[in-house]
Short mmCIF file of C-alpha atoms and ligand atoms in Angstrom, two decimals:
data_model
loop_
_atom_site.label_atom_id
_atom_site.label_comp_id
_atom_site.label_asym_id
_atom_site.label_seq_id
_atom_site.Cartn_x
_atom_site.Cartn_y
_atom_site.Cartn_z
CA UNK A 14 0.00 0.00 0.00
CA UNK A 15 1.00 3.01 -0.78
CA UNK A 16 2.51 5.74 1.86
CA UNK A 17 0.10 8.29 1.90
CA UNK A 18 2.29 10.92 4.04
CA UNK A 19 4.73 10.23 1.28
CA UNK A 20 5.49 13.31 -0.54
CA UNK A 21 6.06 13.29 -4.56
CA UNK A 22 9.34 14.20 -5.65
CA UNK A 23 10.32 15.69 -9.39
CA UNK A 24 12.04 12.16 -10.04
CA UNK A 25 11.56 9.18 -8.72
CA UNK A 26 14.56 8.65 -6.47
CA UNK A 27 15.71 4.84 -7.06
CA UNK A 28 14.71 5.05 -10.73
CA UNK A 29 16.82 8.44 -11.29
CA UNK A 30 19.72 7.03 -8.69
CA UNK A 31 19.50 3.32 -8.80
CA UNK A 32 23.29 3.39 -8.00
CA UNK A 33 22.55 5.44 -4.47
CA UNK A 34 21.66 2.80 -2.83
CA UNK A 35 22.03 4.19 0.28
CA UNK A 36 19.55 7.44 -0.46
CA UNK A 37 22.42 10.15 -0.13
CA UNK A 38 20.28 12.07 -2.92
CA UNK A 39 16.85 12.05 -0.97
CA UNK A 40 18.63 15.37 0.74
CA UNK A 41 18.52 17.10 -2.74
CA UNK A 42 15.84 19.94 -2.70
CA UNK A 43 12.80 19.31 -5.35
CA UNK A 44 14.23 22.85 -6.93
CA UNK A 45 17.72 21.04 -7.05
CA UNK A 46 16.13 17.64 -8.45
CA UNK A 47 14.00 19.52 -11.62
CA UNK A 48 17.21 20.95 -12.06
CA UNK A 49 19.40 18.01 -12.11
CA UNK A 50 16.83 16.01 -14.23
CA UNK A 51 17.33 19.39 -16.98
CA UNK A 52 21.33 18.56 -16.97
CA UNK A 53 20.78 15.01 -17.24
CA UNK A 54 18.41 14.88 -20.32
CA UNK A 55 20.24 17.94 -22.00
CA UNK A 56 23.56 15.84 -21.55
CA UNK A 57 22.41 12.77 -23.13
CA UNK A 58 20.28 14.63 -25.98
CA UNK A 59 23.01 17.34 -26.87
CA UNK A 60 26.62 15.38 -25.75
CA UNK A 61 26.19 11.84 -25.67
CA UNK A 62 26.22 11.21 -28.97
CA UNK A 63 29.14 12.60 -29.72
CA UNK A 64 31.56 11.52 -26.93
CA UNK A 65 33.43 8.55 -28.68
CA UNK A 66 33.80 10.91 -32.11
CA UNK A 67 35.59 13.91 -30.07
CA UNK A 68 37.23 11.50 -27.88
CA UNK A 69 39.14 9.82 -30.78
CA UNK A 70 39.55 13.42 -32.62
CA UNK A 71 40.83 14.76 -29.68
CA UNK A 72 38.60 18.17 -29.82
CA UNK A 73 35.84 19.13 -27.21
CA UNK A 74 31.90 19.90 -28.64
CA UNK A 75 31.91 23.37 -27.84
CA UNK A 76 29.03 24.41 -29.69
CA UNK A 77 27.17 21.10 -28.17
CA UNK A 78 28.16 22.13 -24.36
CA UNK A 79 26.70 25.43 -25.08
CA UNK A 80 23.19 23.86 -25.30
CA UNK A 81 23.76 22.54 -22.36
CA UNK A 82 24.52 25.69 -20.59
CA UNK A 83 20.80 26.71 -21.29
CA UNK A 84 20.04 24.84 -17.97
CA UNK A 85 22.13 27.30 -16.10
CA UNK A 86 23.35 24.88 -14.06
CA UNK A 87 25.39 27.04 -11.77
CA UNK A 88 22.99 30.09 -11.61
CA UNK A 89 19.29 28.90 -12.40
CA UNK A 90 16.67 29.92 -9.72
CA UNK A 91 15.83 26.91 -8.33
CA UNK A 92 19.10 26.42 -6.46
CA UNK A 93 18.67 29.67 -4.62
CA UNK A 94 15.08 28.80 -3.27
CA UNK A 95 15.38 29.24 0.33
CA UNK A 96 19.10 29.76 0.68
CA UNK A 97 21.17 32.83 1.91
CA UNK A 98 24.38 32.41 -0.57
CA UNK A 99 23.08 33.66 -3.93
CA UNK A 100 26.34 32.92 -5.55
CA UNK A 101 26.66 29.47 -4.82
CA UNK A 102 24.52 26.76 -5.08
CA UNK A 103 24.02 24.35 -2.06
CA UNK A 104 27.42 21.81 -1.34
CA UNK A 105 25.49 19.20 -2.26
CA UNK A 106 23.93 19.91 -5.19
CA UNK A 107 27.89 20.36 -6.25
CA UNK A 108 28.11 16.50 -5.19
CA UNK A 109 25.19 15.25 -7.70
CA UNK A 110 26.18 18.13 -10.74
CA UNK A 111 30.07 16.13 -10.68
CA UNK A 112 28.40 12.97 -10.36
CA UNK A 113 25.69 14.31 -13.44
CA UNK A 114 28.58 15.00 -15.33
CA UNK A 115 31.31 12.57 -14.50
CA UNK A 116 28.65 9.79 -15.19
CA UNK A 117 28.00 11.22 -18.70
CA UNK A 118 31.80 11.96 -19.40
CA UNK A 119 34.94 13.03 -17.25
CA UNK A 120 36.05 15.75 -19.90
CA UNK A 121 33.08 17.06 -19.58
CA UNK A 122 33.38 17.53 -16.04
CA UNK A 123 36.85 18.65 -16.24
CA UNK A 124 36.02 21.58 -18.37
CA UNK A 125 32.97 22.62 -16.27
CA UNK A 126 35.53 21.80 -12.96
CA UNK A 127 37.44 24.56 -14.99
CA UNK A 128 35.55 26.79 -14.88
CA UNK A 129 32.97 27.03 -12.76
CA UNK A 130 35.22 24.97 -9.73
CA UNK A 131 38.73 26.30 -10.34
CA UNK A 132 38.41 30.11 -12.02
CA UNK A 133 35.48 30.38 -10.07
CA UNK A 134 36.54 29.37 -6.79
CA UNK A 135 39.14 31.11 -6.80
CA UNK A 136 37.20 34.74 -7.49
CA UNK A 137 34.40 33.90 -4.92
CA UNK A 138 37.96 33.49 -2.43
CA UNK A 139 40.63 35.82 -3.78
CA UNK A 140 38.48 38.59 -4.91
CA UNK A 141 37.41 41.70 -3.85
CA UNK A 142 33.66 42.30 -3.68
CA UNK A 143 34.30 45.05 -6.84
CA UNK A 144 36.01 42.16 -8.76
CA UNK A 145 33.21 39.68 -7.33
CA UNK A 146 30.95 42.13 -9.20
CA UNK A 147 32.29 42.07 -11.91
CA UNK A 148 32.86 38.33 -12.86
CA UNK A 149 30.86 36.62 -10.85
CA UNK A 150 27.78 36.94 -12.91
CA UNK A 151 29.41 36.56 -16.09
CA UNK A 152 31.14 33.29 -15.25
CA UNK A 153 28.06 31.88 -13.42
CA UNK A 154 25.88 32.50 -16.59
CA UNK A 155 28.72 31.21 -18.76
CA UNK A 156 28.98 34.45 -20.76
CA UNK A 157 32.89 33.84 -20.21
CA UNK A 158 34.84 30.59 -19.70
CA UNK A 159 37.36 31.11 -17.37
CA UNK A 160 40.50 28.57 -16.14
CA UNK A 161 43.02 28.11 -13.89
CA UNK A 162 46.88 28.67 -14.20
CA UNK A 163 48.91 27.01 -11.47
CA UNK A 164 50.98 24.19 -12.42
CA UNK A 165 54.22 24.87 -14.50
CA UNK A 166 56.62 23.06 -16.42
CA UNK A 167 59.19 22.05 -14.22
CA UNK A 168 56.95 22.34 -10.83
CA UNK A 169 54.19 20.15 -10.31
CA UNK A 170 53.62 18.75 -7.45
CA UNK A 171 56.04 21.17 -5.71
CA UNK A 172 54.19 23.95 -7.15
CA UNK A 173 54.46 25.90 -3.62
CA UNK A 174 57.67 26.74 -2.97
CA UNK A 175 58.66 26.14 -6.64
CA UNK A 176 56.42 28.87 -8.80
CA UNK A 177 58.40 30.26 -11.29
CA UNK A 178 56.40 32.65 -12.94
CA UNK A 179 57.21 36.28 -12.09
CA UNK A 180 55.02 39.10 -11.94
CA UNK A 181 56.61 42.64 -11.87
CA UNK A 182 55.26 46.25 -10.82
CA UNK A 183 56.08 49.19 -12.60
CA UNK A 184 53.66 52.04 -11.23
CA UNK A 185 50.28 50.38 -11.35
CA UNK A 186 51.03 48.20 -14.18
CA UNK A 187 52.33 44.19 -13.19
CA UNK A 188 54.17 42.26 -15.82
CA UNK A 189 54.32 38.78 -15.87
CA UNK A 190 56.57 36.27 -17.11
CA UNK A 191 56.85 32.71 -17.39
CA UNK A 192 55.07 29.61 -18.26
CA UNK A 193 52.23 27.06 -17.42
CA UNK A 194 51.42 23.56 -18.07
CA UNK A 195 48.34 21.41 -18.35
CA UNK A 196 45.94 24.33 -17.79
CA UNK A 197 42.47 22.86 -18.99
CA UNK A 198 40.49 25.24 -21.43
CA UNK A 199 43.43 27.88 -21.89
CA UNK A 200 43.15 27.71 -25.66
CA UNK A 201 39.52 28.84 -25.52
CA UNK A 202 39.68 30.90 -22.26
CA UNK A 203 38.55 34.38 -21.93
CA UNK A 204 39.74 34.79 -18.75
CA UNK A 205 42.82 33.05 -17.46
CA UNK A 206 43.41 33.24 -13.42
CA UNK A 207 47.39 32.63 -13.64
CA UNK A 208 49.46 32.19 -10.24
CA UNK A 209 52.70 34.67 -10.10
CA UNK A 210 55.41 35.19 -7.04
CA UNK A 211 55.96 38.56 -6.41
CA UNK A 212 59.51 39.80 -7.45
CA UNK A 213 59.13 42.04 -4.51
CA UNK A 214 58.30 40.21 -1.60
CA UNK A 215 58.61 36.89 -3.46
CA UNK A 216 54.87 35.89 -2.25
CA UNK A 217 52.60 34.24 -4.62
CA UNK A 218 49.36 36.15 -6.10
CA UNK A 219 46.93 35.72 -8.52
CA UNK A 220 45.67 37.82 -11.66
CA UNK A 221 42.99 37.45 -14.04
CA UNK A 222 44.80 37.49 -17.49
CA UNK A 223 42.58 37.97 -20.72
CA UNK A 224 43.03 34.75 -22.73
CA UNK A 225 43.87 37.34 -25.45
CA UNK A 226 46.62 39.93 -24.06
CA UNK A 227 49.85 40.35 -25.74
CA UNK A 228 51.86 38.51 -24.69
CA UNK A 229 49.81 34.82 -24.11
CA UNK A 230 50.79 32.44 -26.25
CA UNK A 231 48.83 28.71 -25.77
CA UNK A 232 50.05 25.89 -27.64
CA UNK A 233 47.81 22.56 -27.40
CA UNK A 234 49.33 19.61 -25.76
CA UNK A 235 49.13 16.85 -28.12
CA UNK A 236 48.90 12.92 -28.30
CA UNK A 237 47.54 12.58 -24.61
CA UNK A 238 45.94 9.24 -24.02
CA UNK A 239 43.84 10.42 -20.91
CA UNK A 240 41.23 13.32 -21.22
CA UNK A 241 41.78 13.12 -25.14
CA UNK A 242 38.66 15.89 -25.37
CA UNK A 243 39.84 17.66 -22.62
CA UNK A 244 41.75 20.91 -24.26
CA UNK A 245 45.25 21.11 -22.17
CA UNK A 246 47.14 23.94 -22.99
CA UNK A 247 51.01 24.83 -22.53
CA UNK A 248 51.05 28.94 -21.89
CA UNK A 249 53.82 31.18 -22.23
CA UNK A 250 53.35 34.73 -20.94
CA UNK A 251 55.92 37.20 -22.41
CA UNK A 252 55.76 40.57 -20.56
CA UNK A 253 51.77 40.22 -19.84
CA UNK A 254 50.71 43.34 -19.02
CA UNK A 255 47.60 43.76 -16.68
CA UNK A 256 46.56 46.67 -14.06
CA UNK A 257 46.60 46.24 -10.23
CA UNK A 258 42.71 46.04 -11.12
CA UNK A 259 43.39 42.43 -12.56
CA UNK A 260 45.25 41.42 -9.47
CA UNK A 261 42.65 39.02 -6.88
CA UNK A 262 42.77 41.12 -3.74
CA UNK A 263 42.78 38.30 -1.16
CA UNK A 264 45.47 35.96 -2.86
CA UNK A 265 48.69 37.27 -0.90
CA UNK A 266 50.70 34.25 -0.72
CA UNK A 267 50.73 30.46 -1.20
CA UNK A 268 48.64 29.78 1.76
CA UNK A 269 45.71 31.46 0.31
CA UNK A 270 46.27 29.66 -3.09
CA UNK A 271 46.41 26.60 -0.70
CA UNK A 272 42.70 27.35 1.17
CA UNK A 273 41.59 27.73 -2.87
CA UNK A 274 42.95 23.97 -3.45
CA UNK A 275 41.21 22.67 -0.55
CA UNK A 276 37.55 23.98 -2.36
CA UNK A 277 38.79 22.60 -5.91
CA UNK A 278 40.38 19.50 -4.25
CA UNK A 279 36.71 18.54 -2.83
CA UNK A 280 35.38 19.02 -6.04
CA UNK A 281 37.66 16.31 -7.65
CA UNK A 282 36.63 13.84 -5.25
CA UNK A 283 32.97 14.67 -6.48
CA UNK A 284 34.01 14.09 -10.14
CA UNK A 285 36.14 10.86 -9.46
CA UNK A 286 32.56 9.65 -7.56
CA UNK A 287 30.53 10.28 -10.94
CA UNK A 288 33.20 8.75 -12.96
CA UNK A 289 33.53 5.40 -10.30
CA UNK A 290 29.43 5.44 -11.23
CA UNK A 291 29.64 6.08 -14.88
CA UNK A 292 32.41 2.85 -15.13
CA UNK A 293 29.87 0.68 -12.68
CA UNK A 294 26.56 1.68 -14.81
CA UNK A 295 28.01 0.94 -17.80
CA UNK A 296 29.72 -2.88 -17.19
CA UNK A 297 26.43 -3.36 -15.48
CA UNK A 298 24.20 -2.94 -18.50
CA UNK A 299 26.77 -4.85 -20.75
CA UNK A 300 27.08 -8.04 -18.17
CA UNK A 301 23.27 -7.51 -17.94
CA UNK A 302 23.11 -8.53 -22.59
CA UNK A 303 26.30 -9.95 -23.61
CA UNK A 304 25.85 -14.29 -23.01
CA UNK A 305 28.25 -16.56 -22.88
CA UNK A 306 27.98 -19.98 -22.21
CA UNK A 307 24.67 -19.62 -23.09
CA UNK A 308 23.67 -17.22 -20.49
CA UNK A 309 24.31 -13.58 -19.63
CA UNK A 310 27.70 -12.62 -17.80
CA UNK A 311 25.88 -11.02 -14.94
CA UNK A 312 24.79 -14.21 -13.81
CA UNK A 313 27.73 -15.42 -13.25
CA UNK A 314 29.34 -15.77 -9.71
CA UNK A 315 32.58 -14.21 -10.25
CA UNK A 316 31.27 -11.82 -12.39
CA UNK A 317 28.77 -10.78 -9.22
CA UNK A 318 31.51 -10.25 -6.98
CA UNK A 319 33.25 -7.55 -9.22
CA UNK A 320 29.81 -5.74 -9.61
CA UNK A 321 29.54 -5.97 -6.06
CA UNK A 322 33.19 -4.26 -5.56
CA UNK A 323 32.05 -1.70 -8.08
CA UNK A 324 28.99 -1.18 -6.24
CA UNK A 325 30.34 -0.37 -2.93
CA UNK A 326 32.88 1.81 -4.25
CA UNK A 327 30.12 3.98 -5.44
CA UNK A 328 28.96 3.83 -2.29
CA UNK A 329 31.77 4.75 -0.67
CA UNK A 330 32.69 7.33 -2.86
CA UNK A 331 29.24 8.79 -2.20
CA UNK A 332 29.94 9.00 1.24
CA UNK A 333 32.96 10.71 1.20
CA UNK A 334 31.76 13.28 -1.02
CA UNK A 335 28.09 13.87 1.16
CA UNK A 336 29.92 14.09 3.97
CA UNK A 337 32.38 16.18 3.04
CA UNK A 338 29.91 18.78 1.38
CA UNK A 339 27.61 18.45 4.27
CA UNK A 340 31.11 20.15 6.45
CA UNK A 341 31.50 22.23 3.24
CA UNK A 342 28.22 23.62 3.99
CA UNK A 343 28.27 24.01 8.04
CA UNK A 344 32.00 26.11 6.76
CA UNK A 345 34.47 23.43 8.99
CA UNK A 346 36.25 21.50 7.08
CA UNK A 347 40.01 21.28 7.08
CA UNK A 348 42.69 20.33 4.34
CA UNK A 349 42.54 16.94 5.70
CA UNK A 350 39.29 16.80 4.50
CA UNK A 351 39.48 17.64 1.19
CA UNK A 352 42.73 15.60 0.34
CA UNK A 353 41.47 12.27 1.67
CA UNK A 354 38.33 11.98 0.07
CA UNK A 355 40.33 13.16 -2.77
CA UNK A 356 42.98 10.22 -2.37
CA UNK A 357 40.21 7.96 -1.59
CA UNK A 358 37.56 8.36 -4.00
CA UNK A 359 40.43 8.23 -7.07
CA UNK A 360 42.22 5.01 -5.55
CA UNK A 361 38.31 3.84 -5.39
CA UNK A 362 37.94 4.95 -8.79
CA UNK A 363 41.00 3.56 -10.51
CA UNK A 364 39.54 0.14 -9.25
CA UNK A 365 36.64 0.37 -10.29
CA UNK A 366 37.18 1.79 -14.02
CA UNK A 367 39.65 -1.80 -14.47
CA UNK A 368 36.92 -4.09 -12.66
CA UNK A 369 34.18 -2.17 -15.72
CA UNK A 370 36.95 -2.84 -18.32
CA UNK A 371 37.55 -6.48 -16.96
CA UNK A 372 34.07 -7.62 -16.50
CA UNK A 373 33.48 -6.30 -20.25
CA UNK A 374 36.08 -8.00 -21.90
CA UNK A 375 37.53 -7.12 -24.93
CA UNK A 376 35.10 -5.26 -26.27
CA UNK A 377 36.12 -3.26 -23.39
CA UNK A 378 39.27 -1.54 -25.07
CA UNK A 379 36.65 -0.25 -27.72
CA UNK A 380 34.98 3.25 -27.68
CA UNK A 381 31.54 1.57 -27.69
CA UNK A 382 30.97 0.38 -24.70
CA UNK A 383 32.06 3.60 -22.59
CA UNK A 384 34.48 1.79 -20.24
CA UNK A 385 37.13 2.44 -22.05
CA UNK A 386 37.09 6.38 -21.91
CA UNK A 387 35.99 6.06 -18.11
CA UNK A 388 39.26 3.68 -17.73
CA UNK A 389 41.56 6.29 -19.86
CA UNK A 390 40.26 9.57 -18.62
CA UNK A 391 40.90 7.79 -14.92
CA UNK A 392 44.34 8.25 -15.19
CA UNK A 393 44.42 11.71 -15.69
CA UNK A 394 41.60 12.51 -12.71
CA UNK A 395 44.13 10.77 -10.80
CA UNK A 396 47.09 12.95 -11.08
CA UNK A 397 45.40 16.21 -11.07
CA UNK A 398 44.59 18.63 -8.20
CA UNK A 399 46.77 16.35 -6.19
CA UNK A 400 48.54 13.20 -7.03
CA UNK A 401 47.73 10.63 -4.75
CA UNK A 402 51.21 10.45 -3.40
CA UNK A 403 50.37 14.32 -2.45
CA UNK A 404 46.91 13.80 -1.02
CA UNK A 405 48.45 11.29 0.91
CA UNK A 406 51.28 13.16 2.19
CA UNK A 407 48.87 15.86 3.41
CA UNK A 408 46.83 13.49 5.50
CA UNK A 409 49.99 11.85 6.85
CA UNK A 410 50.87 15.49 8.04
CA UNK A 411 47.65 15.75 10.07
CA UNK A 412 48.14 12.62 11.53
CA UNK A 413 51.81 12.70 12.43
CA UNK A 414 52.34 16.31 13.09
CA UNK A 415 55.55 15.79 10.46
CA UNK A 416 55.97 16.69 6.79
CA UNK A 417 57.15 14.53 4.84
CA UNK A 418 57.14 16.28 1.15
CA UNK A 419 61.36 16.71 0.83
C1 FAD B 25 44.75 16.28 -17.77
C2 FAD B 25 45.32 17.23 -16.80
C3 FAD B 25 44.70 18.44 -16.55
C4 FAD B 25 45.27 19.38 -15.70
N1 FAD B 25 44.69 20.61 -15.54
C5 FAD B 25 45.33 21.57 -14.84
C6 FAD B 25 44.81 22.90 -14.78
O1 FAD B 25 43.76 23.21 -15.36
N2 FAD B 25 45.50 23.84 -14.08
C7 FAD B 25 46.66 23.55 -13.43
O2 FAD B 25 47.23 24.45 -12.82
N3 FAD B 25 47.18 22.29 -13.46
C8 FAD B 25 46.55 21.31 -14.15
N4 FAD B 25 47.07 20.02 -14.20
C9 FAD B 25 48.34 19.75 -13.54
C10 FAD B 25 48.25 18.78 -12.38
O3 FAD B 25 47.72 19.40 -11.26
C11 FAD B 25 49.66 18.18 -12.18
O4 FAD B 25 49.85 17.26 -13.24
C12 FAD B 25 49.84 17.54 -10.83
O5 FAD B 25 49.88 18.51 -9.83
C13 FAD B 25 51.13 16.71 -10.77
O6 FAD B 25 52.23 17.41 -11.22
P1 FAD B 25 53.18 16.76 -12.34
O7 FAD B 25 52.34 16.21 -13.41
O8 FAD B 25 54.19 17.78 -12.69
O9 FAD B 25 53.87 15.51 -11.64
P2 FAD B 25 55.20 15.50 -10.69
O10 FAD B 25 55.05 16.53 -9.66
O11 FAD B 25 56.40 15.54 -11.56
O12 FAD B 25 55.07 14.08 -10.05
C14 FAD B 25 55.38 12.85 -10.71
C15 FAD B 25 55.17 11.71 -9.73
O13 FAD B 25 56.05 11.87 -8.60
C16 FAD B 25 55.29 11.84 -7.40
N5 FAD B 25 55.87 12.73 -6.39
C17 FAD B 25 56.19 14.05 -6.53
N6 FAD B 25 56.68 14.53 -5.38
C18 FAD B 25 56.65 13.50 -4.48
C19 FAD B 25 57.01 13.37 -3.11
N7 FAD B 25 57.50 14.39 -2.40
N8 FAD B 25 56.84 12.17 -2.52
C20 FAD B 25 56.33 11.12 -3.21
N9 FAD B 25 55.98 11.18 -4.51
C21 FAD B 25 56.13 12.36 -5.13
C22 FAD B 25 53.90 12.33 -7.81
O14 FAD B 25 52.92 11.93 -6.88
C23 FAD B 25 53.75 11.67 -9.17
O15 FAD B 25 53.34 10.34 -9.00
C24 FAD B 25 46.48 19.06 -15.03
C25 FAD B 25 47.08 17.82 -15.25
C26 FAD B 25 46.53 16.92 -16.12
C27 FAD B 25 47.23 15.61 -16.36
#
């Protein structure tokens, strides 16, 4: 019989989620559900189709994502119902929009990560409330496409006390030199949030660099085998010129960049849970058609046990990132907290992508079934904001009270 005190949702829950099986998405507000259900259907209508195509080619669907945008999936309405922040949507809406789009396709992600994670972030936390003003809007709407400039050729993972780039004052001009690697989107960026160390005080700070100053140069990197629609450029900035007005108020030295990382960070353990769930959802339906034997592969016991794996790493991947945006939301989490659901939900991830491409055999190493992307892009999801090795590191600061980086 049915539950009369039940209230109707805009989806129905297990049917919408069937991989949350432990209801982390019942918290979702109806506003945040009609929404989600918008970027699911405009994902698989506008993008879908033409993943494996750009994935081979290498390019992203630009003109494709822009459909997509029409949900305004950072700005529209309904996430605001009720809530104080008008800038950001709730923490764990954030959770099921990575999952949304990891699921579909972890480019995807990455360039909304990007954009509205990375250059955003960083402008909500570095800016001043003028320079709030005057971006904010713009980047939530996604009248410009903004990224994120941090890691450099020959520092990586010791980014902090290695940044290279310099940035110059001369009266109330800065000039920067130098270059950056890997940044996501730079090629088609119209605003560029590049990380410089003071010649002065030799502090690190942060500008907002039009994609097209004199000066920028972005070559693509070529012939990656992870994130092939993902657009990585290499940057070179030759005497960039840009006015004090360009330079983020609040970034005034590594920690701050390093508060910014623990926001971003967070959001990469979101987008390695919708990628572990993409990898599970698709080996399920194959295992659930393909026979062999004479009957189909998900009946089989060993074949069970892997979905089960896969199955509780969603799970548990889930869990770290509700939790985490649930402390996200109540404004006390730590760095800890961010870099361990990080470490964890990739590690969880990286299992479960080669348990999807196992159970599918080798039609798994084709484009057709999706677990190959998931399993490629992984590895790149993996190394970014944070090797593991990093991640790891962190935590084993906070439980050791010693650094063990050098
Ligand atoms: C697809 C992709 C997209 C990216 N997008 C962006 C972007 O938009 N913006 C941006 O700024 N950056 C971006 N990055 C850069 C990314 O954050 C770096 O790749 C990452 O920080 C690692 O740096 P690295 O690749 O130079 O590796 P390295 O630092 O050279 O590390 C190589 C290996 O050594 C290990 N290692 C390093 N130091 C230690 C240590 N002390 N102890 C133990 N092990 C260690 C690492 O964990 C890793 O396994 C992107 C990278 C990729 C691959």
């Amino acid at each position: 019989m049915m539950n009369t005190m039940t209230k109707e949702r805009p989806v129905d829950l297990a049917t919408f989620y069937p991989s949350d099986l432990y209801e982390y998405s019942s918290a979702l507000t109806d506003g945040e559900l009609i929404v989600l259900k918008e970027l699911r259907e405009a994902l698989e209508t506008e993008l879908r189709p033409l993943l494996s195509e750009y994935w081979e080619k290498a390019e992203f669907p630009f003109e494709a994502f822009k459909k997509v945008e029409k949900v305004r999936m950072m700005d529209n309405p309904l996430l605001f119902e009720n809530r104080a922040d008008k800038r950001k949507p709730s923490e764990l809406y954030n959770v099921f929009r990575y999952f949304e789009l990891a699921k579909l396709d972890a480019s995807i992600a990455t360039f909304y990560t990007v954009h509205g994670g990375l250059f955003y972030a960083t402008l909500l936390e570095g800016g001043s409330e003028e320079q709030i003003e005057r971006w904010a809007e713009k980047t939530a709407s996604f009248q410009i496409q903004g990224c994120f400039a941090l890691t450099e050729p020959e520092h990586g993972s010791d980014i902090a006390g290695g940044l290279a780039t310099s940035a110059r004052k001369e009266g109330d001009t800065w000039i920067i030199n130098g270059e950056k690697r890997w940044i996501g989107g730079a090629g088609s960026a119209d605003e560029m949030t590049v990380f410089a160390r003071d010649e002065a005080d030799g502090n690190v700070k942060a500008f907002v660099i039009p994609g097209k100053a004199e000066g920028v140069h972005v070559q693509k990197i070529e012939g990656k085998i992870s994130l092939r629609m993902t657009q990585n450029g290499h940057i070179t900035f030759t005497d960039v010129k840009v006015g004090e007005d360009r330079r983020l108020q609040k970034v005034n030295s590594f920690r701050d960049v390093a508060s910014i990382l623990r926001i971003t960070r967070a959001d990469i353990s979101h987008l390695a849970t919708g990628l572990t769930t993409g990898a599970f959802e698709a080996a399920l339906r194959y295992v659930k058609n393909r026979q062999q034997f004479g009957k189909n592969l998900g009946s089989f016991q060993l074949v069970q046990e892997k979905l089960s794996i896969m199955q509780a790493n969603v799970t548990a991947n889930l869990a770290f990132s509700v939790r985490l945006a649930q402390m996200q939301e109540q404004g006390n989490y730590r760095e800890v907290n961010s870099s361990m659901a990080k470490m964890h939900n990739a590690l969880r991830m990286r299992e479960t992508v080669a348990l999807a491409r196992e159970v599918v055999g080798g039609n798994g190493i084709t484009l057709e079934t999706d677990v190959a992307r998931f399993f490629a892009d992984a590895e790149a999801i993996y190394s970014y904001e944070g090797t593991h090795e990093i991640n790891a590191l962190i935590v084993g600061r906070y439980l050791t009270g010693v650094g063990a980086f050098v």
